[in-house]
XYZ file of C-alpha atoms in Angstrom:
572
model
C 23.720 12.498 -32.298
C 22.106 9.184 -31.432
C 21.451 10.380 -27.863
C 19.837 13.613 -29.099
C 17.638 11.625 -31.460
C 16.510 9.311 -28.668
C 15.655 12.319 -26.463
C 13.583 13.958 -29.184
C 11.747 10.686 -29.900
C 11.042 10.311 -26.170
C 9.701 13.863 -26.073
C 7.424 13.105 -29.006
C 6.131 9.995 -27.250
C 5.344 12.019 -24.115
C 3.510 14.630 -26.179
C 1.387 11.981 -27.859
C 0.787 9.897 -24.735
C -2.602 11.448 -23.953
C -3.819 11.055 -27.531
C -2.655 7.434 -27.691
C -4.491 6.654 -24.464
C -7.603 8.364 -25.820
C -7.475 6.296 -29.015
C -7.207 3.148 -26.909
C -10.620 3.945 -25.398
C -12.182 3.354 -28.848
C -14.506 6.370 -28.666
C -14.784 6.411 -32.464
C -17.360 3.604 -32.351
C -19.879 6.138 -31.017
C -22.007 7.038 -34.020
C -23.196 10.505 -32.829
C -20.525 13.225 -33.029
C -21.969 15.125 -30.062
C -21.576 12.190 -27.689
C -18.242 11.253 -29.256
C -16.814 14.744 -28.694
C -18.172 15.003 -25.144
C -16.733 11.600 -24.209
C -13.299 12.462 -25.597
C -13.114 15.812 -23.797
C -14.388 14.227 -20.585
C -11.592 11.664 -20.865
C -8.993 14.438 -21.261
C -10.493 16.299 -18.309
C -10.305 13.297 -16.001
C -6.923 12.074 -17.243
C -5.366 15.485 -16.503
C -7.223 15.719 -13.137
C -8.910 18.952 -14.204
C -12.258 17.654 -12.962
C -10.902 18.045 -9.405
C -10.226 21.790 -9.847
C -13.293 23.987 -9.346
C -13.818 27.055 -11.542
C -13.400 29.326 -8.513
C -10.047 27.697 -7.710
C -9.069 28.301 -11.326
C -10.012 31.997 -11.064
C -7.953 32.276 -7.888
C -4.966 30.696 -9.658
C -5.297 33.264 -12.483
C -5.253 36.075 -9.966
C -2.326 34.677 -7.953
C -0.215 34.350 -11.113
C -0.886 37.942 -12.207
C -3.054 37.116 -15.230
C -5.878 39.449 -14.127
C -3.838 42.544 -14.913
C -2.691 41.342 -18.349
C -4.423 42.150 -21.606
C -6.281 39.289 -23.269
C -4.064 39.492 -26.324
C -0.841 39.387 -24.300
C 1.296 36.312 -24.945
C 2.947 34.024 -22.423
C 5.608 31.416 -23.150
C 5.450 27.720 -22.369
C 7.665 27.978 -19.275
C 5.303 30.461 -17.635
C 2.350 28.289 -18.607
C 4.054 25.363 -16.870
C 4.514 27.520 -13.751
C 0.801 28.372 -13.718
C -0.190 24.731 -14.104
C 2.213 23.769 -11.316
C 0.588 26.240 -8.927
C -2.881 24.918 -9.851
C -2.088 21.256 -9.188
C 0.081 21.804 -6.114
C -2.712 23.840 -4.538
C -5.101 21.046 -5.465
C -2.999 18.485 -3.598
C -3.074 20.707 -0.506
C -6.880 20.633 -0.550
C -7.159 16.890 -1.135
C -6.871 14.354 1.706
C -3.642 12.404 1.935
C -5.346 9.227 0.687
C -6.462 10.916 -2.561
C -3.287 12.741 -3.606
C -2.614 13.021 -7.347
C 0.585 12.688 -9.338
C 1.318 16.385 -9.844
C 4.199 16.018 -12.287
C 2.258 13.634 -14.508
C -0.814 15.897 -14.524
C 1.300 18.940 -15.403
C 3.043 17.104 -18.241
C -0.144 15.710 -19.790
C -2.078 18.997 -19.614
C 0.874 21.092 -20.826
C 1.341 18.880 -23.880
C -2.389 18.972 -24.628
C -2.550 22.786 -24.410
C 0.538 23.219 -26.582
C -0.806 20.762 -29.165
C -4.178 22.565 -29.176
C -3.138 26.225 -29.180
C 0.438 26.175 -30.509
C 0.275 23.707 -33.346
C 2.776 25.772 -35.384
C 5.404 25.568 -32.623
C 5.879 29.263 -31.764
C 6.190 28.431 -28.052
C 3.630 31.088 -27.057
C -0.125 31.455 -26.591
C -2.437 34.299 -25.590
C -3.724 34.892 -22.081
C -7.334 34.760 -23.284
C -6.813 31.386 -24.993
C -5.397 29.888 -21.816
C -8.216 31.319 -19.668
C -10.925 30.116 -22.062
C -9.470 26.619 -22.265
C -8.914 26.112 -18.519
C -12.267 27.664 -17.557
C -14.048 25.358 -20.001
C -12.201 22.126 -19.110
C -12.061 22.510 -15.314
C -14.624 21.127 -12.872
C -17.558 22.940 -11.343
C -21.043 23.967 -12.446
C -21.652 25.063 -16.002
C -23.573 28.101 -14.712
C -20.493 29.389 -12.859
C -18.292 28.773 -15.887
C -20.598 30.700 -18.234
C -20.860 33.600 -15.810
C -17.073 33.844 -15.630
C -16.784 33.652 -19.419
C -19.401 36.427 -19.778
C -17.413 38.615 -17.385
C -14.428 38.255 -19.736
C -16.304 39.096 -22.966
C -18.560 41.931 -21.721
C -17.882 45.654 -21.397
C -18.140 47.895 -18.332
C -21.934 48.219 -18.827
C -22.496 44.459 -18.661
C -23.176 44.083 -22.371
C -21.582 41.309 -24.383
C -19.026 42.414 -26.993
C -19.570 40.396 -30.165
C -15.934 40.588 -31.148
C -14.875 39.110 -27.813
C -17.507 36.395 -28.046
C -16.232 35.605 -31.519
C -12.725 35.343 -30.061
C -14.042 33.036 -27.330
C -15.661 30.730 -29.896
C -12.475 30.743 -31.958
C -10.447 29.564 -28.944
C -12.928 27.159 -27.345
C -13.763 25.380 -30.615
C -10.115 24.384 -30.897
C -10.854 21.776 -28.222
C -13.071 19.568 -30.466
C -10.507 20.011 -33.250
C -7.744 18.782 -30.909
C -9.647 15.520 -30.327
C -10.190 15.052 -34.093
C -13.792 16.329 -34.184
C -13.082 19.515 -36.161
C -15.372 18.667 -39.111
C -18.390 18.589 -36.785
C -17.553 21.443 -34.395
C -14.872 23.513 -36.081
C -14.946 27.298 -36.025
C -16.517 29.219 -38.932
C -17.249 32.893 -39.499
C -20.976 32.244 -39.070
C -20.629 30.689 -35.604
C -21.544 33.915 -33.783
C -24.626 34.510 -35.923
C -25.681 30.930 -35.313
C -25.620 31.468 -31.553
C -27.170 34.979 -31.601
C -29.022 35.394 -34.889
C -30.318 38.923 -34.188
C -28.087 41.924 -33.697
C -29.168 43.131 -30.271
C -27.823 43.940 -26.836
C -26.912 40.729 -25.008
C -26.956 40.846 -21.225
C -26.046 38.128 -18.752
C -29.485 36.522 -18.498
C -29.862 36.406 -22.277
C -26.411 34.908 -22.639
C -27.263 32.192 -20.118
C -30.662 31.542 -21.727
C -29.043 30.872 -25.097
C -26.112 28.735 -23.953
C -28.123 26.720 -21.396
C -31.169 26.194 -23.640
C -32.380 22.762 -24.664
C -31.004 22.288 -27.221
C -28.026 24.674 -26.927
C -26.325 26.278 -29.964
C -25.102 23.688 -32.431
C -21.406 24.599 -32.119
C -21.470 24.284 -28.307
C -23.862 21.383 -27.884
C -21.022 19.204 -26.559
C -20.347 21.542 -23.596
C -23.540 20.912 -21.520
C -23.418 17.242 -22.554
C -19.921 16.926 -21.044
C -21.311 18.222 -17.738
C -24.256 15.832 -17.894
C -21.837 12.965 -18.470
C -20.012 13.910 -15.295
C -23.289 13.923 -13.340
C -24.560 10.509 -14.490
C -21.358 8.449 -14.388
C -22.467 6.740 -11.162
C -26.256 6.773 -11.713
C -27.839 3.300 -11.515
C -31.000 2.259 -13.382
C -32.610 -1.057 -12.292
C -33.885 -1.725 -15.826
C -32.965 -4.381 -18.369
C -31.512 -3.231 -21.690
C -33.707 -4.393 -24.573
C -30.689 -5.132 -26.799
C -27.785 -6.454 -24.701
C -30.090 -7.784 -21.960
C -27.963 -6.276 -19.233
C -29.997 -6.318 -16.024
C -28.799 -2.904 -14.898
C -27.680 0.307 -16.537
C -25.070 2.848 -15.493
C -25.032 6.382 -16.865
C -27.708 7.457 -19.337
C -30.871 5.500 -20.108
C -32.745 5.914 -23.412
C -36.430 5.101 -23.849
C -38.084 4.835 -27.246
C -41.067 7.110 -27.786
C -42.706 4.730 -30.276
C -41.868 1.201 -29.081
C -43.613 0.525 -25.772
C -41.210 -0.560 -23.006
C -38.158 -0.502 -25.294
C -35.114 0.918 -23.437
C -31.420 0.963 -24.244
C -28.315 1.497 -22.169
C -25.966 4.271 -23.217
C -23.443 1.880 -24.747
C -26.016 0.285 -27.073
C -27.623 3.604 -27.987
C -24.306 5.311 -28.721
C -23.305 2.450 -31.010
C -26.646 2.425 -32.863
C -27.777 -1.037 -31.789
C -31.411 -1.946 -32.398
C -33.514 -5.095 -32.215
C -37.033 -6.188 -33.086
C -39.371 -3.524 -34.436
C -37.235 -0.730 -33.050
C -35.260 1.431 -35.482
C -32.516 4.003 -35.042
C -34.845 6.500 -36.715
C -37.246 6.401 -33.770
C -37.196 9.282 -31.352
C -35.458 8.430 -28.059
C -35.767 10.233 -24.747
C -32.697 10.540 -22.568
C -33.024 9.883 -18.809
C -30.322 10.800 -16.337
C -32.068 9.379 -13.258
C -34.427 6.598 -12.228
C -37.887 7.186 -10.803
C -40.071 4.406 -9.484
C -43.649 4.110 -10.837
C -44.989 5.485 -7.548
C -42.822 8.606 -7.850
C -43.874 9.059 -11.464
C -47.559 8.889 -10.483
C -47.050 11.354 -7.648
C -45.168 13.714 -9.951
C -47.932 13.534 -12.589
C -50.677 14.178 -10.036
C -48.825 17.174 -8.549
C -48.214 18.561 -12.003
C -51.878 18.149 -13.028
C -53.150 19.792 -9.825
C -50.828 22.748 -10.271
C -48.856 22.025 -7.123
C -45.583 22.469 -8.959
C -44.489 24.730 -11.814
C -44.787 23.265 -15.263
C -41.517 24.639 -16.564
C -38.545 25.415 -14.336
C -36.067 28.083 -15.498
C -32.663 26.667 -16.512
C -30.878 29.193 -14.287
C -31.689 31.831 -11.664
C -32.470 35.332 -12.927
C -29.643 37.764 -12.222
C -29.944 41.544 -11.903
C -29.422 43.557 -15.064
C -26.570 45.531 -13.508
C -23.198 44.957 -15.063
C -21.190 42.122 -13.616
C -17.728 43.007 -12.554
C -14.860 40.937 -13.871
C -14.524 38.017 -11.479
C -10.762 37.877 -11.581
C -10.459 40.403 -8.764
C -13.835 40.359 -7.110
C -13.789 36.554 -6.970
C -17.231 35.548 -5.689
C -18.561 38.851 -4.320
C -20.425 39.711 -7.556
C -22.511 36.544 -7.370
C -24.809 37.810 -4.614
C -28.255 38.810 -5.769
C -30.185 39.525 -2.540
C -29.643 40.704 1.079
C -30.529 37.229 2.346
C -27.828 35.751 0.126
C -25.404 38.334 1.538
C -26.282 37.331 5.109
C -25.804 33.701 4.204
C -22.399 34.505 2.738
C -21.394 36.290 5.957
C -22.488 33.306 8.015
C -20.462 30.984 5.806
C -17.404 33.203 6.195
C -17.834 33.298 9.976
C -18.227 29.532 10.143
C -15.180 29.034 7.936
C -13.127 31.422 10.126
C -14.207 29.539 13.248
C -13.220 26.263 11.665
C -9.813 27.679 10.701
C -9.307 28.886 14.296
C -10.268 25.475 15.648
C -7.901 23.798 13.204
C -5.102 26.168 14.270
C -5.753 25.357 17.938
C -5.866 21.657 17.184
C -2.634 21.910 15.222
C -0.930 23.610 18.205
C -2.159 20.891 20.531
C -1.067 18.190 18.118
C 2.383 19.771 17.910
C 2.668 19.885 21.711
C 1.520 16.275 21.996
C 4.035 15.246 19.357
C 6.850 16.983 21.252
C 5.841 15.289 24.524
C 5.634 11.923 22.818
C 9.113 12.386 21.361
C 10.492 13.339 24.775
C 8.777 10.368 26.406
C 10.185 8.099 23.703
C 13.697 9.396 24.388
C 13.283 8.829 28.144
C 12.072 5.257 27.587
C 15.024 4.569 25.302
C 17.432 5.911 27.925
C 15.813 3.766 30.639
C 16.064 0.699 28.423
C 19.712 1.430 27.692
C 20.549 1.827 31.408
C 18.699 -1.393 32.222
C 20.671 -3.321 29.604
C 23.957 -1.926 30.858
C 23.032 -2.887 34.416
C 22.180 -6.433 33.366
C 25.393 -6.746 31.390
C 27.414 -5.458 34.335
C 25.726 -7.797 36.842
C 26.184 -10.955 34.740
C 29.644 -12.404 33.955
C 30.167 -12.661 30.252
C 32.860 -14.419 28.195
C 34.301 -11.027 27.317
C 34.847 -10.157 30.988
C 36.322 -13.578 31.623
C 38.736 -13.184 28.764
C 39.945 -9.937 30.338
C 41.255 -11.943 33.382
C 42.331 -15.441 32.184
C 44.264 -16.198 35.399
C 41.183 -15.742 37.525
C 39.163 -17.890 35.133
C 41.778 -20.711 35.305
C 41.805 -20.644 39.132
C 38.034 -20.760 39.268
C 37.960 -23.666 36.843
C 40.580 -25.550 38.919
C 38.727 -24.942 42.165
C 35.452 -26.079 40.673
C 37.145 -29.250 39.347
C 38.664 -29.931 42.802
C 35.300 -29.360 44.448
C 33.569 -31.773 42.053
C 36.247 -34.424 42.700
C 35.911 -34.103 46.485
C 32.115 -34.283 46.211
C 32.451 -37.536 44.246
C 34.845 -39.001 46.861
C 32.526 -37.863 49.624
C 29.574 -39.606 48.022
C 31.661 -42.795 47.543
C 32.756 -42.744 51.206
C 29.216 -42.204 52.345
C 28.105 -45.218 50.332
C 30.950 -47.323 51.830
C 30.021 -46.099 55.286
C 26.426 -47.197 54.811
C 27.538 -50.657 53.682
C 29.966 -50.969 56.613
C 27.298 -49.960 59.110
C 25.013 -52.670 57.740
C 27.803 -55.244 58.187
C 28.586 -53.968 61.687
C 24.950 -54.316 62.697
C 25.001 -57.944 61.477
C 28.158 -58.632 63.495
C 26.644 -57.068 66.591
C 23.603 -59.304 66.287
C 25.937 -62.316 65.803
C 27.929 -61.449 68.922
C 24.775 -60.962 70.913
C 23.464 -64.380 69.878
C 26.757 -66.037 70.734
C 26.807 -64.465 74.179
C 23.269 -65.642 74.858
C 24.151 -69.197 73.795
C 27.294 -69.209 75.939
C 25.276 -68.012 78.896
C 22.714 -70.759 78.415
C 25.383 -73.477 78.055
C 27.223 -72.197 81.109
C 24.079 -72.471 83.103
C 23.346 -76.056 81.942
C 26.950 -77.467 82.336
C 28.920 -75.409 84.779
C 32.097 -77.540 84.364
C 32.601 -76.752 80.676
C 35.321 -74.257 79.789
C 34.545 -70.948 78.066
C 36.967 -71.609 75.243
C 35.430 -74.922 74.472
C 32.013 -73.475 74.615
C 32.990 -70.720 72.230
C 34.665 -73.135 69.839
C 31.677 -75.370 69.867
C 29.183 -72.625 69.314
C 30.980 -70.941 66.431
C 29.628 -73.289 63.741
C 26.064 -72.365 64.722
C 24.237 -70.843 61.793
C 22.979 -67.278 61.687
C 19.220 -66.816 61.476
C 17.810 -66.064 58.130
C 15.876 -62.878 57.515
C 12.774 -64.785 56.403
C 10.812 -66.516 59.151
C 10.431 -70.309 58.950
C 13.165 -70.816 56.335
C 15.983 -73.319 56.719
C 19.346 -71.657 57.597
C 21.934 -72.330 54.880
C 24.690 -69.736 55.575
C 27.604 -70.041 57.943
C 29.127 -67.209 59.955
C 32.053 -67.114 57.497
C 29.595 -66.444 54.657
C 28.081 -63.560 56.597
C 31.551 -62.062 57.066
C 32.177 -61.663 53.336
C 33.257 -58.105 52.583
C 34.116 -57.281 56.227
C 37.369 -55.492 57.110
C 40.656 -57.384 57.718
C 40.618 -56.861 61.514
C 37.192 -58.416 61.871
C 38.019 -61.253 59.446
C 41.214 -62.118 61.372
C 39.252 -62.209 64.555
C 36.872 -64.896 63.230
C 39.459 -66.840 61.253
C 41.304 -68.004 64.386
C 39.977 -70.588 66.723
C 39.819 -68.168 69.672
C 37.993 -64.904 68.894
C 39.664 -61.639 69.708
C 38.030 -58.797 71.591
C 35.618 -57.839 68.795
C 34.129 -54.887 70.624
C 37.463 -53.105 70.682
C 38.079 -53.920 67.041
C 34.686 -52.568 66.068
C 35.252 -49.389 68.001
C 38.653 -48.936 66.330
C 37.082 -49.402 62.895
C 34.325 -46.900 63.696
C 36.881 -44.358 64.911
C 38.924 -44.809 61.731
C 35.897 -44.221 59.527
C 34.899 -41.158 61.545
C 38.389 -39.668 61.277
C 38.444 -40.227 57.513
C 35.054 -38.607 57.117
C 36.135 -35.617 59.241
C 39.246 -35.051 57.177
C 37.219 -35.170 53.955
C 34.650 -32.733 55.306
C 37.380 -30.311 56.357
C 38.998 -30.494 52.931
C 35.628 -29.923 51.244
C 34.941 -26.919 53.453
C 38.321 -25.456 52.604
C 37.539 -25.757 48.885
C 34.138 -24.095 49.417
C 35.795 -21.260 51.301
C 38.240 -20.778 48.453
C 35.427 -20.633 45.921
C 33.494 -18.162 48.052
C 36.572 -15.950 48.381
C 37.140 -15.968 44.626
C 33.472 -15.197 43.912
C 33.557 -12.403 46.510
C 36.606 -10.936 44.773
C 34.868 -11.074 41.401
C 31.731 -9.466 42.866
C 33.774 -6.664 44.398
C 35.496 -6.091 41.052
C 32.181 -5.908 39.215
C 30.784 -3.467 41.772
C 33.811 -1.240 41.360
C 33.437 -1.301 37.549
C 29.707 -0.591 37.815
C 30.264 2.306 40.233
C 32.875 3.753 37.888
C 30.439 3.508 34.936
C 27.593 5.123 36.854
C 29.815 7.913 38.142
C 31.017 8.607 34.580
C 27.434 8.489 33.285
C 26.246 10.959 35.911
C 28.921 13.331 34.790
C 28.034 12.996 31.063
C 24.191 12.524 31.146
C 22.092 15.635 31.906
C 19.298 15.291 34.443
C 15.716 15.016 33.135
């Protein structure tokens, strides 16, 4: 029970949503009932998106939903009314660009609730076909001339003469709109409404009907209808004039100029609310302006009018032939043509429209073909990218592949460790070899100096013995590397860090055969270096063999993948 109560309260809120939004606009501050009613109905029209539906689109919707063949007094239920409104707004969205789409469900709900509240206040769940046609034709967008012509086609007989009873029915239905927006006391239906519009009992044809309803001023009961259309036309009109009351430097919409107070002008907001200042009074006659003309244009207009270059009074509508107008439900727009030139123009418009439709069809076919090619190209690029990634993954060793063969990974790690260790030993031996070569060069220079000294002593004292000469010359100092410096190092100091064989040779009183010892040391170093190089080469060969095995394995896996892919992937 609580859930049902919440649903019914929600339904009531949805039904009253439009009226609550209208009350929030505070239209009741407008002091003139005509402007107040027109503003309220214009708000309903725009809020329900009816201003976007032309009267001819509305007539087409009536025909498509089978309303043209129904009697005006036939009744339709709310569900069928909702279907008709759905077709109207869904067709509207098809005509609008994608950036200006409307909320169809919201528009249907708001308009359906407004129609039911206006024409089914007692809750019968039904309304007449004529009531629905009159309401939608009056509240939709389009020119007022086209609306009145359609309404006349619905209330006239086969001879093109208005039927008073049908016009009375039209007034009864259309005047429910001001009542729905709480303006019934000013524009409610009475039995004298028809006589007020057409005071004399005479034959009313189309031109007479249009003269009366489009006159200035129009009939009192329908004065809000042309004003609603004028509101729609001046919503974005700009007047570069300052308002004499609110001091706004620009006006939007209507502009009102006092006929008694010179230069006194009001914006529509101040005039509608009855604001006045200075000597101006609300009782003064005001002229309504829906456009702005510069002083130069006003002067030109006055001169042309005084010289008779332009007609003094323009007719409010074109004059139509006196022949009976066919009902426009079926004929649509064909009955609106009044001359052969207009007929030719209509044919040209139809031909141009057909050509545009053909061009759009051709363009749509091309766009579809381009879209298909783009999709196919996108698929090919994705396949190429996938194959490239697979190739890169197959050509590069990854941890996953290494985990598949842990033995091979351990052997590779061991070989790399062995190679690094041998490279370190090789670098250490090379450094030792460089140091030893430096020491050997110093010893060779020492031996050469000793031989020269022995030769010089032998030549000066031929009776001295070689051993004595050698023993006497051993304490001679070695020359320093810097010229002119005093020698301070002995041969034993220069032998620091030399091998044991060389050190033993100089430690004894009689030197050994140093040349042989040096050659033996050089051969030993060379043999050690050769053995290390061979061992390093063997490790490199092992690494190359292992890498070659891994490369062969990867190539086999890649060939297997590509062969399987060629079997599963179709050719492009």
